[in-house]
Amino acid sequence: MDTEVFRKNGVKMNLSSLAFSNYSFSYERAIARKITLVGGYSILPDSKAGDIPLIKKGIELAEIDSETGDNTEGEDITEILDNANVSSNAITGEIRFYTGKKPGARGFYASLYGRYTTMNLSHTYVYEADAGQDIDVPIVAKLNGFGGGVMLGAQWLIAKRVTFDWYIVGGHYGKLTGDLTGKTDLRALSQEEKADLEAEIEDIASNGDRKYIDATVNDNGMFGKVNSPFGGIRGLGFNIGIAF
């Protein structure tokens, strides 16, 4: 007979997400001997994309690469990241099925989860008019994504009340919708230039002939609707927590 203590609750923090300036917490509750429910919340405070630690390291590597050869595309991406702000919130609901003989949330597991995310992005898009003049369009995006997915992981009780939860690999897929707003005076642009700007904005999110942004440009600025797939990878996450 197994006499080990069956701890039904756990609160955890995702350490890996800190590399993205993202603070992620979760609460896990056992509803059966080897089945649990997990509720998670994560927040990325408003940040300049280029200041996020892991992205900043990537920018530094790109700058080194540009010094040793032609890397125009990398320089363009670096400029965009240095000029973009991002923030997000996400709520995740999950059910886990654990393996192993020991009671509670220990061992390898498979999970099904759903995630709802809100994101705010801001970036100044620079459009080059026919006369060679650069036109700044300050774009603000408000996006909402919902998706479902699966994940494999493992969790251990590494001390009497300390847990280590490893997200091995997983992913989700769903739908992303939202609005783009770029209010600015564009009366100086011709109708052809406005149509060209619309096409440039729509090309930002496209797959072949399929466009995920429907943009409209008029004298008052650029306005758009986003309707696209929403996907994400969930893996290589290391969480430390307390069981009780």
PDB file of C-alpha atoms in Angstrom:
ATOM      1  CA  MET A   1       0.000   0.000   0.000  1.00  0.00           C
ATOM      2  CA  ASP A   2       1.338   3.456  -1.008  1.00  0.00           C
ATOM      3  CA  THR A   3       1.577   5.638   2.101  1.00  0.00           C
ATOM      4  CA  GLU A   4       3.326   8.623   0.488  1.00  0.00           C
ATOM      5  CA  VAL A   5       1.740  12.002   1.044  1.00  0.00           C
ATOM      6  CA  PHE A   6      -0.576  12.909  -1.833  1.00  0.00           C
ATOM      7  CA  ARG A   7      -0.207  16.683  -2.235  1.00  0.00           C
ATOM      8  CA  LYS A   8      -3.109  17.980  -4.269  1.00  0.00           C
ATOM      9  CA  ASN A   9      -2.023  21.573  -4.935  1.00  0.00           C
ATOM     10  CA  GLY A  10       0.931  23.355  -6.454  1.00  0.00           C
ATOM     11  CA  VAL A  11       1.888  26.905  -7.406  1.00  0.00           C
ATOM     12  CA  LYS A  12       4.701  27.449  -9.872  1.00  0.00           C
ATOM     13  CA  MET A  13       6.719  30.059 -11.735  1.00  0.00           C
ATOM     14  CA  ASN A  14       8.135  29.583 -15.226  1.00  0.00           C
ATOM     15  CA  LEU A  15      11.829  30.478 -15.105  1.00  0.00           C
ATOM     16  CA  SER A  16      12.440  30.128 -18.858  1.00  0.00           C
ATOM     17  CA  SER A  17       9.902  32.825 -19.734  1.00  0.00           C
ATOM     18  CA  LEU A  18      12.009  35.411 -17.885  1.00  0.00           C
ATOM     19  CA  ALA A  19      14.358  35.391 -20.901  1.00  0.00           C
ATOM     20  CA  PHE A  20      11.506  37.110 -22.760  1.00  0.00           C
ATOM     21  CA  SER A  21      10.695  39.515 -19.877  1.00  0.00           C
ATOM     22  CA  ASN A  22       7.516  37.472 -19.461  1.00  0.00           C
ATOM     23  CA  TYR A  23       6.235  36.642 -15.975  1.00  0.00           C
ATOM     24  CA  SER A  24       4.335  33.344 -15.973  1.00  0.00           C
ATOM     25  CA  PHE A  25       2.615  31.658 -13.013  1.00  0.00           C
ATOM     26  CA  SER A  26       0.370  28.617 -12.671  1.00  0.00           C
ATOM     27  CA  TYR A  27      -1.758  26.765 -10.130  1.00  0.00           C
ATOM     28  CA  GLU A  28      -2.227  22.997 -10.355  1.00  0.00           C
ATOM     29  CA  ARG A  29      -4.947  21.011  -8.587  1.00  0.00           C
ATOM     30  CA  ALA A  30      -5.352  17.235  -8.515  1.00  0.00           C
ATOM     31  CA  ILE A  31      -8.863  16.018  -9.335  1.00  0.00           C
ATOM     32  CA  ALA A  32      -7.913  12.324  -9.310  1.00  0.00           C
ATOM     33  CA  ARG A  33      -4.874  10.284  -8.312  1.00  0.00           C
ATOM     34  CA  LYS A  34      -3.010  11.016 -11.600  1.00  0.00           C
ATOM     35  CA  ILE A  35      -5.173  13.692 -13.260  1.00  0.00           C
ATOM     36  CA  THR A  36      -4.825  17.421 -12.603  1.00  0.00           C
ATOM     37  CA  LEU A  37      -6.227  20.741 -13.757  1.00  0.00           C
ATOM     38  CA  VAL A  38      -3.867  23.672 -14.319  1.00  0.00           C
ATOM     39  CA  GLY A  39      -4.672  27.362 -14.595  1.00  0.00           C
ATOM     40  CA  GLY A  40      -1.964  29.715 -15.791  1.00  0.00           C
ATOM     41  CA  TYR A  41      -1.490  33.440 -16.240  1.00  0.00           C
ATOM     42  CA  SER A  42       1.378  35.252 -17.928  1.00  0.00           C
ATOM     43  CA  ILE A  43       2.103  38.912 -18.519  1.00  0.00           C
ATOM     44  CA  LEU A  44       4.626  40.759 -20.638  1.00  0.00           C
ATOM     45  CA  PRO A  45       4.712  44.383 -19.422  1.00  0.00           C
ATOM     46  CA  ASP A  46       4.945  47.071 -22.080  1.00  0.00           C
ATOM     47  CA  SER A  47       8.506  46.778 -23.345  1.00  0.00           C
ATOM     48  CA  LYS A  48      10.659  47.783 -26.264  1.00  0.00           C
ATOM     49  CA  ALA A  49      11.100  44.568 -28.245  1.00  0.00           C
ATOM     50  CA  GLY A  50      14.821  45.189 -28.657  1.00  0.00           C
ATOM     51  CA  ASP A  51      15.291  45.362 -24.863  1.00  0.00           C
ATOM     52  CA  ILE A  52      13.873  41.883 -24.183  1.00  0.00           C
ATOM     53  CA  PRO A  53      16.949  39.857 -23.076  1.00  0.00           C
ATOM     54  CA  LEU A  54      16.797  36.986 -25.577  1.00  0.00           C
ATOM     55  CA  ILE A  55      15.864  39.275 -28.477  1.00  0.00           C
ATOM     56  CA  LYS A  56      18.579  41.738 -27.475  1.00  0.00           C
ATOM     57  CA  LYS A  57      21.149  38.939 -27.657  1.00  0.00           C
ATOM     58  CA  GLY A  58      19.885  38.039 -31.132  1.00  0.00           C
ATOM     59  CA  ILE A  59      20.252  41.670 -32.230  1.00  0.00           C
ATOM     60  CA  GLU A  60      23.837  41.743 -30.955  1.00  0.00           C
ATOM     61  CA  LEU A  61      24.658  38.607 -32.948  1.00  0.00           C
ATOM     62  CA  ALA A  62      23.028  40.118 -36.048  1.00  0.00           C
ATOM     63  CA  GLU A  63      25.128  43.259 -35.651  1.00  0.00           C
ATOM     64  CA  ILE A  64      28.301  41.160 -35.463  1.00  0.00           C
ATOM     65  CA  ASP A  65      27.217  39.321 -38.608  1.00  0.00           C
ATOM     66  CA  SER A  66      26.584  42.588 -40.453  1.00  0.00           C
ATOM     67  CA  GLU A  67      30.137  43.694 -39.691  1.00  0.00           C
ATOM     68  CA  THR A  68      31.551  40.615 -41.421  1.00  0.00           C
ATOM     69  CA  GLY A  69      29.337  40.596 -44.527  1.00  0.00           C
ATOM     70  CA  ASP A  70      26.200  41.767 -46.308  1.00  0.00           C
ATOM     71  CA  ASN A  71      23.222  41.334 -43.986  1.00  0.00           C
ATOM     72  CA  THR A  72      20.715  43.946 -45.151  1.00  0.00           C
ATOM     73  CA  GLU A  73      17.681  41.872 -44.143  1.00  0.00           C
ATOM     74  CA  GLY A  74      19.080  41.353 -40.649  1.00  0.00           C
ATOM     75  CA  GLU A  75      19.713  45.082 -40.315  1.00  0.00           C
ATOM     76  CA  ASP A  76      16.101  45.798 -41.326  1.00  0.00           C
ATOM     77  CA  ILE A  77      14.775  43.368 -38.700  1.00  0.00           C
ATOM     78  CA  THR A  78      17.051  44.899 -36.062  1.00  0.00           C
ATOM     79  CA  GLU A  79      15.747  48.379 -36.887  1.00  0.00           C
ATOM     80  CA  ILE A  80      12.137  47.192 -36.609  1.00  0.00           C
ATOM     81  CA  LEU A  81      12.729  45.548 -33.214  1.00  0.00           C
ATOM     82  CA  ASP A  82      14.487  48.641 -31.876  1.00  0.00           C
ATOM     83  CA  ASN A  83      11.469  50.714 -32.908  1.00  0.00           C
ATOM     84  CA  ALA A  84       8.668  48.446 -31.652  1.00  0.00           C
ATOM     85  CA  ASN A  85       6.896  48.146 -28.318  1.00  0.00           C
ATOM     86  CA  VAL A  86       4.987  45.061 -27.237  1.00  0.00           C
ATOM     87  CA  SER A  87       2.869  43.897 -24.301  1.00  0.00           C
ATOM     88  CA  SER A  88       0.698  40.838 -23.750  1.00  0.00           C
ATOM     89  CA  ASN A  89      -1.455  38.859 -21.328  1.00  0.00           C
ATOM     90  CA  ALA A  90      -2.342  35.185 -21.600  1.00  0.00           C
ATOM     91  CA  ILE A  91      -4.662  32.830 -19.719  1.00  0.00           C
ATOM     92  CA  THR A  92      -4.149  29.083 -20.099  1.00  0.00           C
ATOM     93  CA  GLY A  93      -6.408  26.240 -18.975  1.00  0.00           C
ATOM     94  CA  GLU A  94      -5.037  22.704 -19.025  1.00  0.00           C
ATOM     95  CA  ILE A  95      -5.838  19.114 -18.071  1.00  0.00           C
ATOM     96  CA  ARG A  96      -2.945  16.722 -17.431  1.00  0.00           C
ATOM     97  CA  PHE A  97      -2.733  12.944 -17.399  1.00  0.00           C
ATOM     98  CA  TYR A  98       0.271  11.629 -15.473  1.00  0.00           C
ATOM     99  CA  THR A  99       2.061   8.296 -15.747  1.00  0.00           C
ATOM    100  CA  GLY A 100       3.857   6.393 -13.005  1.00  0.00           C
ATOM    101  CA  LYS A 101       2.992   4.558  -9.821  1.00  0.00           C
ATOM    102  CA  LYS A 102       3.616   7.383  -7.371  1.00  0.00           C
ATOM    103  CA  PRO A 103       0.522   9.371  -6.392  1.00  0.00           C
ATOM    104  CA  GLY A 104      -0.055  12.971  -7.348  1.00  0.00           C
ATOM    105  CA  ALA A 105       1.363  15.261 -10.007  1.00  0.00           C
ATOM    106  CA  ARG A 106       4.620  13.376 -10.587  1.00  0.00           C
ATOM    107  CA  GLY A 107       6.084  11.632 -13.591  1.00  0.00           C
ATOM    108  CA  PHE A 108       5.698  12.137 -17.315  1.00  0.00           C
ATOM    109  CA  TYR A 109       2.426  13.617 -18.516  1.00  0.00           C
ATOM    110  CA  ALA A 110       0.401  14.466 -21.598  1.00  0.00           C
ATOM    111  CA  SER A 111      -1.860  17.492 -21.516  1.00  0.00           C
ATOM    112  CA  LEU A 112      -4.596  19.211 -23.475  1.00  0.00           C
ATOM    113  CA  TYR A 113      -4.801  22.979 -23.125  1.00  0.00           C
ATOM    114  CA  GLY A 114      -6.493  26.112 -24.379  1.00  0.00           C
ATOM    115  CA  ARG A 115      -4.991  29.587 -24.414  1.00  0.00           C
ATOM    116  CA  TYR A 116      -6.474  33.073 -24.745  1.00  0.00           C
ATOM    117  CA  THR A 117      -4.029  35.899 -25.447  1.00  0.00           C
ATOM    118  CA  THR A 118      -4.313  39.658 -25.801  1.00  0.00           C
ATOM    119  CA  MET A 119      -1.451  41.579 -27.391  1.00  0.00           C
ATOM    120  CA  ASN A 120      -0.687  45.241 -27.959  1.00  0.00           C
ATOM    121  CA  LEU A 121       1.970  46.241 -30.474  1.00  0.00           C
ATOM    122  CA  SER A 122       3.168  49.663 -31.576  1.00  0.00           C
ATOM    123  CA  HIS A 123       5.594  50.442 -34.382  1.00  0.00           C
ATOM    124  CA  THR A 124       6.344  53.386 -36.643  1.00  0.00           C
ATOM    125  CA  TYR A 125       6.121  52.181 -40.226  1.00  0.00           C
ATOM    126  CA  VAL A 126       8.155  54.257 -42.678  1.00  0.00           C
ATOM    127  CA  TYR A 127       6.660  54.586 -46.167  1.00  0.00           C
ATOM    128  CA  GLU A 128       8.787  55.999 -48.969  1.00  0.00           C
ATOM    129  CA  ALA A 129       6.661  58.222 -51.201  1.00  0.00           C
ATOM    130  CA  ASP A 130       7.289  58.604 -54.925  1.00  0.00           C
ATOM    131  CA  ALA A 131       9.097  61.900 -54.353  1.00  0.00           C
ATOM    132  CA  GLY A 132      11.577  60.107 -52.086  1.00  0.00           C
ATOM    133  CA  GLN A 133      10.068  61.541 -48.907  1.00  0.00           C
ATOM    134  CA  ASP A 134       9.765  59.246 -45.883  1.00  0.00           C
ATOM    135  CA  ILE A 135       6.282  59.222 -44.328  1.00  0.00           C
ATOM    136  CA  ASP A 136       6.012  57.970 -40.735  1.00  0.00           C
ATOM    137  CA  VAL A 137       2.869  55.959 -39.971  1.00  0.00           C
ATOM    138  CA  PRO A 138       2.571  55.212 -36.200  1.00  0.00           C
ATOM    139  CA  ILE A 139       0.791  51.854 -36.146  1.00  0.00           C
ATOM    140  CA  VAL A 140      -0.911  50.479 -33.029  1.00  0.00           C
ATOM    141  CA  ALA A 141      -2.178  46.894 -33.106  1.00  0.00           C
ATOM    142  CA  LYS A 142      -4.648  45.399 -30.629  1.00  0.00           C
ATOM    143  CA  LEU A 143      -4.870  41.634 -31.127  1.00  0.00           C
ATOM    144  CA  ASN A 144      -6.756  38.721 -29.558  1.00  0.00           C
ATOM    145  CA  GLY A 145      -5.818  35.094 -30.064  1.00  0.00           C
ATOM    146  CA  PHE A 146      -7.433  31.843 -28.989  1.00  0.00           C
ATOM    147  CA  GLY A 147      -6.055  28.376 -29.627  1.00  0.00           C
ATOM    148  CA  GLY A 148      -5.940  24.822 -28.369  1.00  0.00           C
ATOM    149  CA  GLY A 149      -3.102  22.353 -28.272  1.00  0.00           C
ATOM    150  CA  VAL A 150      -1.264  19.455 -26.692  1.00  0.00           C
ATOM    151  CA  MET A 151       1.935  19.178 -24.679  1.00  0.00           C
ATOM    152  CA  LEU A 152       4.239  16.535 -23.239  1.00  0.00           C
ATOM    153  CA  GLY A 153       6.108  17.176 -20.022  1.00  0.00           C
ATOM    154  CA  ALA A 154       7.435  15.761 -16.779  1.00  0.00           C
ATOM    155  CA  GLN A 155       7.261  16.836 -13.153  1.00  0.00           C
ATOM    156  CA  TRP A 156       9.255  15.766 -10.127  1.00  0.00           C
ATOM    157  CA  LEU A 157       9.015  16.409  -6.397  1.00  0.00           C
ATOM    158  CA  ILE A 158      12.669  17.374  -5.849  1.00  0.00           C
ATOM    159  CA  ALA A 159      12.244  18.132  -2.143  1.00  0.00           C
ATOM    160  CA  LYS A 160       9.533  17.613   0.446  1.00  0.00           C
ATOM    161  CA  ARG A 161       7.425  20.467  -0.960  1.00  0.00           C
ATOM    162  CA  VAL A 162       9.427  21.663  -3.985  1.00  0.00           C
ATOM    163  CA  THR A 163       8.429  20.693  -7.524  1.00  0.00           C
ATOM    164  CA  PHE A 164      10.242  20.932 -10.846  1.00  0.00           C
ATOM    165  CA  ASP A 165       7.970  20.974 -13.893  1.00  0.00           C
ATOM    166  CA  TRP A 166       9.524  20.577 -17.361  1.00  0.00           C
ATOM    167  CA  TYR A 167       7.553  21.498 -20.472  1.00  0.00           C
ATOM    168  CA  ILE A 168       9.238  19.174 -22.990  1.00  0.00           C
ATOM    169  CA  VAL A 169       7.415  19.970 -26.211  1.00  0.00           C
ATOM    170  CA  GLY A 170       3.987  21.113 -27.311  1.00  0.00           C
ATOM    171  CA  GLY A 171       2.097  23.564 -29.431  1.00  0.00           C
ATOM    172  CA  HIS A 172      -1.245  25.169 -30.095  1.00  0.00           C
ATOM    173  CA  TYR A 173      -3.180  26.453 -33.078  1.00  0.00           C
ATOM    174  CA  GLY A 174      -6.181  28.727 -33.403  1.00  0.00           C
ATOM    175  CA  LYS A 175      -7.311  32.122 -34.647  1.00  0.00           C
ATOM    176  CA  LEU A 176      -5.952  35.660 -34.260  1.00  0.00           C
ATOM    177  CA  THR A 177      -8.114  38.729 -34.810  1.00  0.00           C
ATOM    178  CA  GLY A 178      -7.678  42.413 -34.135  1.00  0.00           C
ATOM    179  CA  ASP A 179      -7.387  45.979 -35.352  1.00  0.00           C
ATOM    180  CA  LEU A 180      -4.563  48.106 -36.718  1.00  0.00           C
ATOM    181  CA  THR A 181      -4.686  51.876 -36.356  1.00  0.00           C
ATOM    182  CA  GLY A 182      -2.221  54.340 -37.843  1.00  0.00           C
ATOM    183  CA  LYS A 183      -3.684  57.816 -37.460  1.00  0.00           C
ATOM    184  CA  THR A 184      -1.655  60.438 -39.305  1.00  0.00           C
ATOM    185  CA  ASP A 185      -2.123  63.103 -41.979  1.00  0.00           C
ATOM    186  CA  LEU A 186      -1.733  61.416 -45.378  1.00  0.00           C
ATOM    187  CA  ARG A 187      -3.348  64.093 -47.537  1.00  0.00           C
ATOM    188  CA  ALA A 188      -0.039  64.627 -49.340  1.00  0.00           C
ATOM    189  CA  LEU A 189      -0.143  61.097 -50.791  1.00  0.00           C
ATOM    190  CA  SER A 190      -1.708  60.441 -54.172  1.00  0.00           C
ATOM    191  CA  GLN A 191      -4.331  57.728 -54.603  1.00  0.00           C
ATOM    192  CA  GLU A 192      -1.686  55.509 -56.212  1.00  0.00           C
ATOM    193  CA  GLU A 193       0.626  55.990 -53.225  1.00  0.00           C
ATOM    194  CA  LYS A 194      -2.194  55.228 -50.793  1.00  0.00           C
ATOM    195  CA  ALA A 195      -2.932  52.011 -52.689  1.00  0.00           C
ATOM    196  CA  ASP A 196       0.771  51.154 -52.613  1.00  0.00           C
ATOM    197  CA  LEU A 197       0.889  51.722 -48.836  1.00  0.00           C
ATOM    198  CA  GLU A 198      -2.159  49.468 -48.410  1.00  0.00           C
ATOM    199  CA  ALA A 199      -0.370  46.728 -50.347  1.00  0.00           C
ATOM    200  CA  GLU A 200       2.798  47.101 -48.258  1.00  0.00           C
ATOM    201  CA  ILE A 201       0.857  46.800 -44.997  1.00  0.00           C
ATOM    202  CA  GLU A 202      -1.071  43.758 -46.227  1.00  0.00           C
ATOM    203  CA  ASP A 203       2.176  42.096 -47.329  1.00  0.00           C
ATOM    204  CA  ILE A 204       3.429  42.205 -43.726  1.00  0.00           C
ATOM    205  CA  ALA A 205       1.222  39.193 -42.915  1.00  0.00           C
ATOM    206  CA  SER A 206       0.646  37.073 -45.999  1.00  0.00           C
ATOM    207  CA  ASN A 207       1.158  33.559 -47.295  1.00  0.00           C
ATOM    208  CA  GLY A 208       1.372  33.501 -51.058  1.00  0.00           C
ATOM    209  CA  ASP A 209      -1.811  35.079 -52.371  1.00  0.00           C
ATOM    210  CA  ARG A 210      -3.520  34.869 -48.999  1.00  0.00           C
ATOM    211  CA  LYS A 211      -3.565  38.104 -47.013  1.00  0.00           C
ATOM    212  CA  TYR A 212      -4.211  38.163 -43.265  1.00  0.00           C
ATOM    213  CA  ILE A 213      -4.512  41.961 -43.023  1.00  0.00           C
ATOM    214  CA  ASP A 214      -7.229  43.963 -44.771  1.00  0.00           C
ATOM    215  CA  ALA A 215      -5.870  47.521 -44.855  1.00  0.00           C
ATOM    216  CA  THR A 216      -7.497  50.812 -45.812  1.00  0.00           C
ATOM    217  CA  VAL A 217      -5.537  54.036 -46.301  1.00  0.00           C
ATOM    218  CA  ASN A 218      -7.197  57.456 -46.495  1.00  0.00           C
ATOM    219  CA  ASP A 219      -6.344  61.068 -45.701  1.00  0.00           C
ATOM    220  CA  ASN A 220      -6.599  60.346 -41.952  1.00  0.00           C
ATOM    221  CA  GLY A 221      -4.172  57.426 -41.865  1.00  0.00           C
ATOM    222  CA  MET A 222      -4.081  53.650 -42.154  1.00  0.00           C
ATOM    223  CA  PHE A 223      -6.710  51.333 -40.661  1.00  0.00           C
ATOM    224  CA  GLY A 224      -6.786  47.570 -40.858  1.00  0.00           C
ATOM    225  CA  LYS A 225      -8.413  44.346 -39.705  1.00  0.00           C
ATOM    226  CA  VAL A 226      -6.397  41.261 -38.786  1.00  0.00           C
ATOM    227  CA  ASN A 227      -7.790  37.764 -39.333  1.00  0.00           C
ATOM    228  CA  SER A 228      -5.107  35.110 -39.323  1.00  0.00           C
ATOM    229  CA  PRO A 229      -4.048  31.752 -37.901  1.00  0.00           C
ATOM    230  CA  PHE A 230      -2.772  31.796 -34.322  1.00  0.00           C
ATOM    231  CA  GLY A 231      -0.067  29.307 -33.469  1.00  0.00           C
ATOM    232  CA  GLY A 232       2.598  28.865 -30.874  1.00  0.00           C
ATOM    233  CA  ILE A 233       5.207  26.476 -29.534  1.00  0.00           C
ATOM    234  CA  ARG A 234       5.172  25.508 -25.876  1.00  0.00           C
ATOM    235  CA  GLY A 235       8.314  23.717 -24.819  1.00  0.00           C
ATOM    236  CA  LEU A 236      11.683  23.866 -23.060  1.00  0.00           C
ATOM    237  CA  GLY A 237       9.959  25.506 -20.119  1.00  0.00           C
ATOM    238  CA  PHE A 238      11.444  25.053 -16.655  1.00  0.00           C
ATOM    239  CA  ASN A 239       9.137  25.735 -13.710  1.00  0.00           C
ATOM    240  CA  ILE A 240       9.874  25.705 -10.008  1.00  0.00           C
ATOM    241  CA  GLY A 241       7.066  25.491  -7.485  1.00  0.00           C
ATOM    242  CA  ILE A 242       5.697  24.651  -4.071  1.00  0.00           C
ATOM    243  CA  ALA A 243       3.387  21.681  -3.426  1.00  0.00           C
ATOM    244  CA  PHE A 244       0.880  21.698  -0.574  1.00  0.00           C
TER     245      PHE A 244
END
